[in-house]
Amino acid sequence: MDPTADATASIAATLRDNLYEGLVRLDGSGKIVGSLANAWDVSPDGTSITFHLVSGAKWHDGTPLSAQDVKFAYDRAANGNTQPPNPHKDYWAPVKSVDVVDDSTVRVSLNTYSDNWLFHMAAGSACIVSSRTAANNATNPIGTGPFKFGNWNRGASLTLTRNDDYWGNKARLSEVEFRFISDGNAMNNALKAGDIDAIGQIGAYEQLTQFQQDPNFQVSRGAASGKVMVSINETSGPLADKRVRQALYAAIDRKAWIDGFYLGYAEPIGSHASPNDGEPYYADMTGVNTFDPSKAKQLLDVAGVSNLKLRLAQISAFPYAVRLTDVLASQLQAIGVQLDVQPMEFPRWLQQVFSNAQDYDLTIINHVEERDIGNYANPKYYWHYDNADVAKQLGQADAEPDQSKRNALYKTIQQQLADDAANLWVAAPSNLGVLKKGFQGYQVQGISPSLYLADVYFA
């Protein structure tokens, strides 16, 4: 339950802005708004940001929040010796120093202008944590947010209770229970039976029309966000050959994925960016790798590859990953490529694919974090994409204060990633929340990493 120690998106979704807070957060449209900082001043060159903290904020153990806590949290995140390390230590790469001006003021100095830095401070990994309790946050989380930790039934549910000593507007609900249901149909049935009040993201789209037509429910649609993709281990045998990756991409019919599973509630993408306000540099690259099975077979022939069999690490707890496996297997079979599907729970996936061994060929995953294109500058990331020019351009783009020049750099990067078939990007799905009638104030998750519930109430 510590988003500063684990990249799992559901940790930030449930706890960021509800239990933990950062200096800033993202609203539903992706706009940066204040949280523990109610104001901040930026120097003309953008390299110094002075944050002014809210008054009266307390940790859930009753201790007052201070500027020293912010310095501790940021220094801890940036420190490579922190164990476990922050999953996005790279977010602090631009930081030169974090200085306490006084008890309610913090100044962050950057080495150079960074367009992404403040945006990334709204991520789960940028939660402010206390030096007194950080070591135990994984099992006994202490934050400053509108909800406090209630109880955790590992793998099944997480309960938060209202923080009646909250420094800001009190949460309108006295208690929130998150239930983790991996089967999409079971999730829908639980809502229809009244066992739950809302589905944060629908997993079985075939029942969506029933909810839309039923006056007892309301469907909220968020922006197209995330990157549903077939991630590739570029150090695994024939996948190191760009022609093989391009062949796999030519076998993928995005329309079949979008219409068949998402029922049209997704936008096709062709590189590592989504068409929403959170990623203003998005460029349409869907024309680079188009659906062409004949071309796919030709590319495999030229590469000298035949009877190719690839291991697919399938996250069994994610309905989309399970259902889209059948689509991918069928499309690859059409070009003579077989899949060895290896179902696994998410903790095993994190160990085998994402972090330690990185022993896999392909995996279907939705990269939900906004502005995470910087991962392509890290050859040790689980894709093992290694292109020094792209890494250099990513640094230049983040440090470019002129938006038009910055977007041009990002377009070049997206083009190169698509040309290299670094991964097989398919779609950016719209986040669809299904709510019981009368459930008000709900912010559909999407651009923001959090499922913010402080403003939710029953009418």
mmCIF file of N, CA and C in Angstrom, residues 48-114:
data_model
loop_
_atom_site.group_PDB
_atom_site.id
_atom_site.type_symbol
_atom_site.label_atom_id
_atom_site.label_comp_id
_atom_site.label_asym_id
_atom_site.label_seq_id
_atom_site.Cartn_x
_atom_site.Cartn_y
_atom_site.Cartn_z
ATOM 1 N N SER A 48 13.371 27.214 -10.548
ATOM 2 C CA SER A 48 13.155 27.312 -9.104
ATOM 3 C C SER A 48 11.661 27.395 -8.839
ATOM 4 N N ILE A 49 11.156 26.456 -8.045
ATOM 5 C CA ILE A 49 9.728 26.429 -7.709
ATOM 6 C C ILE A 49 9.616 26.483 -6.192
ATOM 7 N N THR A 50 8.929 27.502 -5.704
ATOM 8 C CA THR A 50 8.750 27.672 -4.268
ATOM 9 C C THR A 50 7.314 27.334 -3.906
ATOM 10 N N PHE A 51 7.140 26.322 -3.066
ATOM 11 C CA PHE A 51 5.820 25.830 -2.687
ATOM 12 C C PHE A 51 5.422 26.383 -1.317
ATOM 13 N N HIS A 52 4.176 26.829 -1.227
ATOM 14 C CA HIS A 52 3.622 27.320 0.032
ATOM 15 C C HIS A 52 2.600 26.301 0.525
ATOM 16 N N LEU A 53 2.868 25.723 1.685
ATOM 17 C CA LEU A 53 2.039 24.634 2.190
ATOM 18 C C LEU A 53 0.754 25.157 2.813
ATOM 19 N N VAL A 54 -0.275 24.317 2.767
ATOM 20 C CA VAL A 54 -1.550 24.649 3.416
ATOM 21 C C VAL A 54 -1.327 24.699 4.923
ATOM 22 N N SER A 55 -2.187 25.395 5.608
ATOM 23 C CA SER A 55 -2.071 25.469 7.067
ATOM 24 C C SER A 55 -2.979 24.424 7.710
ATOM 25 N N GLY A 56 -2.536 23.891 8.830
ATOM 26 C CA GLY A 56 -3.365 22.975 9.603
ATOM 27 C C GLY A 56 -3.320 21.535 9.178
ATOM 28 N N ALA A 57 -2.494 21.189 8.192
ATOM 29 C CA ALA A 57 -2.432 19.791 7.749
ATOM 30 C C ALA A 57 -1.735 18.937 8.802
ATOM 31 N N LYS A 58 -2.301 17.759 9.046
ATOM 32 C CA LYS A 58 -1.735 16.824 10.018
ATOM 33 C C LYS A 58 -1.652 15.435 9.397
ATOM 34 N N TRP A 59 -0.649 14.700 9.864
ATOM 35 C CA TRP A 59 -0.590 13.283 9.523
ATOM 36 C C TRP A 59 -1.696 12.557 10.281
ATOM 37 N N HIS A 60 -2.040 11.392 9.806
ATOM 38 C CA HIS A 60 -3.123 10.632 10.446
ATOM 39 C C HIS A 60 -2.774 10.188 11.860
ATOM 40 N N ASP A 61 -1.484 10.272 12.230
ATOM 41 C CA ASP A 61 -1.114 9.976 13.625
ATOM 42 C C ASP A 61 -1.178 11.221 14.505
ATOM 43 N N GLY A 62 -1.663 12.346 13.920
ATOM 44 C CA GLY A 62 -1.847 13.565 14.691
ATOM 45 C C GLY A 62 -0.699 14.548 14.644
ATOM 46 N N THR A 63 0.435 14.148 14.040
ATOM 47 C CA THR A 63 1.603 15.028 13.968
ATOM 48 C C THR A 63 1.399 16.080 12.878
ATOM 49 N N PRO A 64 1.735 17.340 13.131
ATOM 50 C CA PRO A 64 1.584 18.376 12.106
ATOM 51 C C PRO A 64 2.521 18.134 10.915
ATOM 52 N N LEU A 65 2.032 18.443 9.721
ATOM 53 C CA LEU A 65 2.864 18.410 8.523
ATOM 54 C C LEU A 65 3.796 19.620 8.533
ATOM 55 N N SER A 66 5.041 19.420 8.119
ATOM 56 C CA SER A 66 5.976 20.536 8.022
ATOM 57 C C SER A 66 6.743 20.463 6.709
ATOM 58 N N ALA A 67 7.408 21.565 6.387
ATOM 59 C CA ALA A 67 8.223 21.599 5.179
ATOM 60 C C ALA A 67 9.328 20.554 5.231
ATOM 61 N N GLN A 68 9.773 20.202 6.415
ATOM 62 C CA GLN A 68 10.814 19.191 6.559
ATOM 63 C C GLN A 68 10.329 17.830 6.064
ATOM 64 N N ASP A 69 9.024 17.567 6.217
ATOM 65 C CA ASP A 69 8.456 16.315 5.705
ATOM 66 C C ASP A 69 8.550 16.258 4.186
ATOM 67 N N VAL A 70 8.303 17.384 3.543
ATOM 68 C CA VAL A 70 8.388 17.436 2.080
ATOM 69 C C VAL A 70 9.819 17.168 1.639
ATOM 70 N N LYS A 71 10.760 17.811 2.289
ATOM 71 C CA LYS A 71 12.167 17.584 1.944
ATOM 72 C C LYS A 71 12.542 16.115 2.148
ATOM 73 N N PHE A 72 12.114 15.537 3.264
ATOM 74 C CA PHE A 72 12.404 14.124 3.504
ATOM 75 C C PHE A 72 11.849 13.257 2.378
ATOM 76 N N ALA A 73 10.580 13.483 2.017
ATOM 77 C CA ALA A 73 9.923 12.644 1.010
ATOM 78 C C ALA A 73 10.609 12.757 -0.345
ATOM 79 N N TYR A 74 10.954 13.975 -0.745
ATOM 80 C CA TYR A 74 11.579 14.162 -2.058
ATOM 81 C C TYR A 74 13.018 13.654 -2.074
ATOM 82 N N ASP A 75 13.775 13.916 -1.006
ATOM 83 C CA ASP A 75 15.149 13.401 -0.947
ATOM 84 C C ASP A 75 15.149 11.872 -0.934
ATOM 85 N N ARG A 76 14.197 11.297 -0.233
ATOM 86 C CA ARG A 76 14.082 9.836 -0.166
ATOM 87 C C ARG A 76 13.772 9.262 -1.551
ATOM 88 N N ALA A 77 12.882 9.912 -2.287
ATOM 89 C CA ALA A 77 12.507 9.431 -3.619
ATOM 90 C C ALA A 77 13.683 9.503 -4.588
ATOM 91 N N ALA A 78 14.501 10.541 -4.449
ATOM 92 C CA ALA A 78 15.616 10.746 -5.372
ATOM 93 C C ALA A 78 16.826 9.887 -5.043
ATOM 94 N N ASN A 79 16.875 9.348 -3.841
ATOM 95 C CA ASN A 79 18.038 8.614 -3.360
ATOM 96 C C ASN A 79 18.030 7.179 -3.881
ATOM 97 N N GLY A 80 19.025 6.831 -4.655
ATOM 98 C CA GLY A 80 19.095 5.488 -5.213
ATOM 99 C C GLY A 80 19.334 4.413 -4.182
ATOM 100 N N ASN A 81 19.742 4.804 -2.970
ATOM 101 C CA ASN A 81 19.983 3.819 -1.910
ATOM 102 C C ASN A 81 18.738 3.513 -1.091
ATOM 103 N N THR A 82 17.648 4.231 -1.349
ATOM 104 C CA THR A 82 16.404 3.951 -0.641
ATOM 105 C C THR A 82 15.939 2.534 -0.962
ATOM 106 N N GLN A 83 15.534 1.809 0.068
ATOM 107 C CA GLN A 83 15.036 0.439 -0.124
ATOM 108 C C GLN A 83 13.645 0.293 0.465
ATOM 109 N N PRO A 84 12.662 -0.184 -0.317
ATOM 110 C CA PRO A 84 12.790 -0.388 -1.753
ATOM 111 C C PRO A 84 12.878 0.943 -2.488
ATOM 112 N N PRO A 85 13.502 0.963 -3.653
ATOM 113 C CA PRO A 85 13.670 2.238 -4.364
ATOM 114 C C PRO A 85 12.343 2.772 -4.884
ATOM 115 N N ASN A 86 12.277 4.086 -5.043
ATOM 116 C CA ASN A 86 11.090 4.673 -5.651
ATOM 117 C C ASN A 86 10.952 4.159 -7.079
ATOM 118 N N PRO A 87 9.753 3.738 -7.494
ATOM 119 C CA PRO A 87 9.595 3.182 -8.846
ATOM 120 C C PRO A 87 9.828 4.201 -9.952
ATOM 121 N N HIS A 88 9.812 5.489 -9.591
ATOM 122 C CA HIS A 88 10.071 6.536 -10.581
ATOM 123 C C HIS A 88 11.129 7.504 -10.070
ATOM 124 N N LYS A 89 12.228 6.933 -9.644
ATOM 125 C CA LYS A 89 13.351 7.768 -9.223
ATOM 126 C C LYS A 89 13.727 8.759 -10.326
ATOM 127 N N ASP A 90 13.494 8.370 -11.586
ATOM 128 C CA ASP A 90 13.836 9.238 -12.721
ATOM 129 C C ASP A 90 13.057 10.548 -12.698
ATOM 130 N N TYR A 91 11.901 10.581 -12.026
ATOM 131 C CA TYR A 91 11.141 11.830 -11.959
ATOM 132 C C TYR A 91 11.911 12.919 -11.224
ATOM 133 N N TRP A 92 12.855 12.510 -10.380
ATOM 134 C CA TRP A 92 13.636 13.488 -9.610
ATOM 135 C C TRP A 92 14.995 13.775 -10.246
ATOM 136 N N ALA A 93 15.234 13.225 -11.434
ATOM 137 C CA ALA A 93 16.516 13.456 -12.110
ATOM 138 C C ALA A 93 16.800 14.946 -12.346
ATOM 139 N N PRO A 94 15.786 15.779 -12.659
ATOM 140 C CA PRO A 94 16.086 17.191 -12.892
ATOM 141 C C PRO A 94 16.383 17.984 -11.619
ATOM 142 N N VAL A 95 16.158 17.385 -10.430
ATOM 143 C CA VAL A 95 16.229 18.142 -9.180
ATOM 144 C C VAL A 95 17.671 18.320 -8.718
ATOM 145 N N LYS A 96 18.045 19.576 -8.457
ATOM 146 C CA LYS A 96 19.357 19.901 -7.897
ATOM 147 C C LYS A 96 19.309 19.860 -6.373
ATOM 148 N N SER A 97 18.277 20.465 -5.788
ATOM 149 C CA SER A 97 18.183 20.492 -4.329
ATOM 150 C C SER A 97 16.753 20.759 -3.893
ATOM 151 N N VAL A 98 16.437 20.325 -2.680
ATOM 152 C CA VAL A 98 15.165 20.611 -2.018
ATOM 153 C C VAL A 98 15.508 21.313 -0.709
ATOM 154 N N ASP A 99 15.072 22.540 -0.552
ATOM 155 C CA ASP A 99 15.469 23.344 0.601
ATOM 156 C C ASP A 99 14.253 23.815 1.388
ATOM 157 N N VAL A 100 14.349 23.716 2.698
ATOM 158 C CA VAL A 100 13.316 24.213 3.595
ATOM 159 C C VAL A 100 13.559 25.703 3.819
ATOM 160 N N VAL A 101 12.618 26.530 3.386
ATOM 161 C CA VAL A 101 12.727 27.976 3.583
ATOM 162 C C VAL A 101 12.262 28.340 4.986
ATOM 163 N N ASP A 102 11.099 27.799 5.363
ATOM 164 C CA ASP A 102 10.593 27.895 6.731
ATOM 165 C C ASP A 102 9.616 26.747 6.922
ATOM 166 N N ASP A 103 8.917 26.704 8.033
ATOM 167 C CA ASP A 103 8.065 25.553 8.343
ATOM 168 C C ASP A 103 6.987 25.290 7.306
ATOM 169 N N SER A 104 6.598 26.300 6.547
ATOM 170 C CA SER A 104 5.506 26.132 5.585
ATOM 171 C C SER A 104 5.915 26.460 4.157
ATOM 172 N N THR A 105 7.222 26.502 3.899
ATOM 173 C CA THR A 105 7.696 26.859 2.563
ATOM 174 C C THR A 105 8.858 25.964 2.149
ATOM 175 N N VAL A 106 8.776 25.443 0.932
ATOM 176 C CA VAL A 106 9.821 24.579 0.384
ATOM 177 C C VAL A 106 10.219 25.099 -0.989
ATOM 178 N N ARG A 107 11.528 25.137 -1.242
ATOM 179 C CA ARG A 107 12.013 25.544 -2.557
ATOM 180 C C ARG A 107 12.700 24.368 -3.227
ATOM 181 N N VAL A 108 12.255 24.059 -4.452
ATOM 182 C CA VAL A 108 12.881 23.007 -5.245
ATOM 183 C C VAL A 108 13.648 23.673 -6.378
ATOM 184 N N SER A 109 14.948 23.390 -6.450
ATOM 185 C CA SER A 109 15.796 23.936 -7.510
ATOM 186 C C SER A 109 16.091 22.836 -8.518
ATOM 187 N N LEU A 110 15.905 23.147 -9.794
ATOM 188 C CA LEU A 110 16.152 22.186 -10.864
ATOM 189 C C LEU A 110 17.456 22.501 -11.570
ATOM 190 N N ASN A 111 18.098 21.473 -12.119
ATOM 191 C CA ASN A 111 19.325 21.677 -12.885
ATOM 192 C C ASN A 111 19.059 22.441 -14.169
ATOM 193 N N THR A 112 17.886 22.208 -14.721
ATOM 194 C CA THR A 112 17.475 22.891 -15.940
ATOM 195 C C THR A 112 15.958 22.888 -15.987
ATOM 196 N N TYR A 113 15.393 23.656 -16.878
ATOM 197 C CA TYR A 113 13.941 23.648 -17.028
ATOM 198 C C TYR A 113 13.455 22.233 -17.324
ATOM 199 N N SER A 114 12.357 21.836 -16.707
ATOM 200 C CA SER A 114 11.764 20.526 -16.963
ATOM 201 C C SER A 114 10.262 20.696 -17.144
#
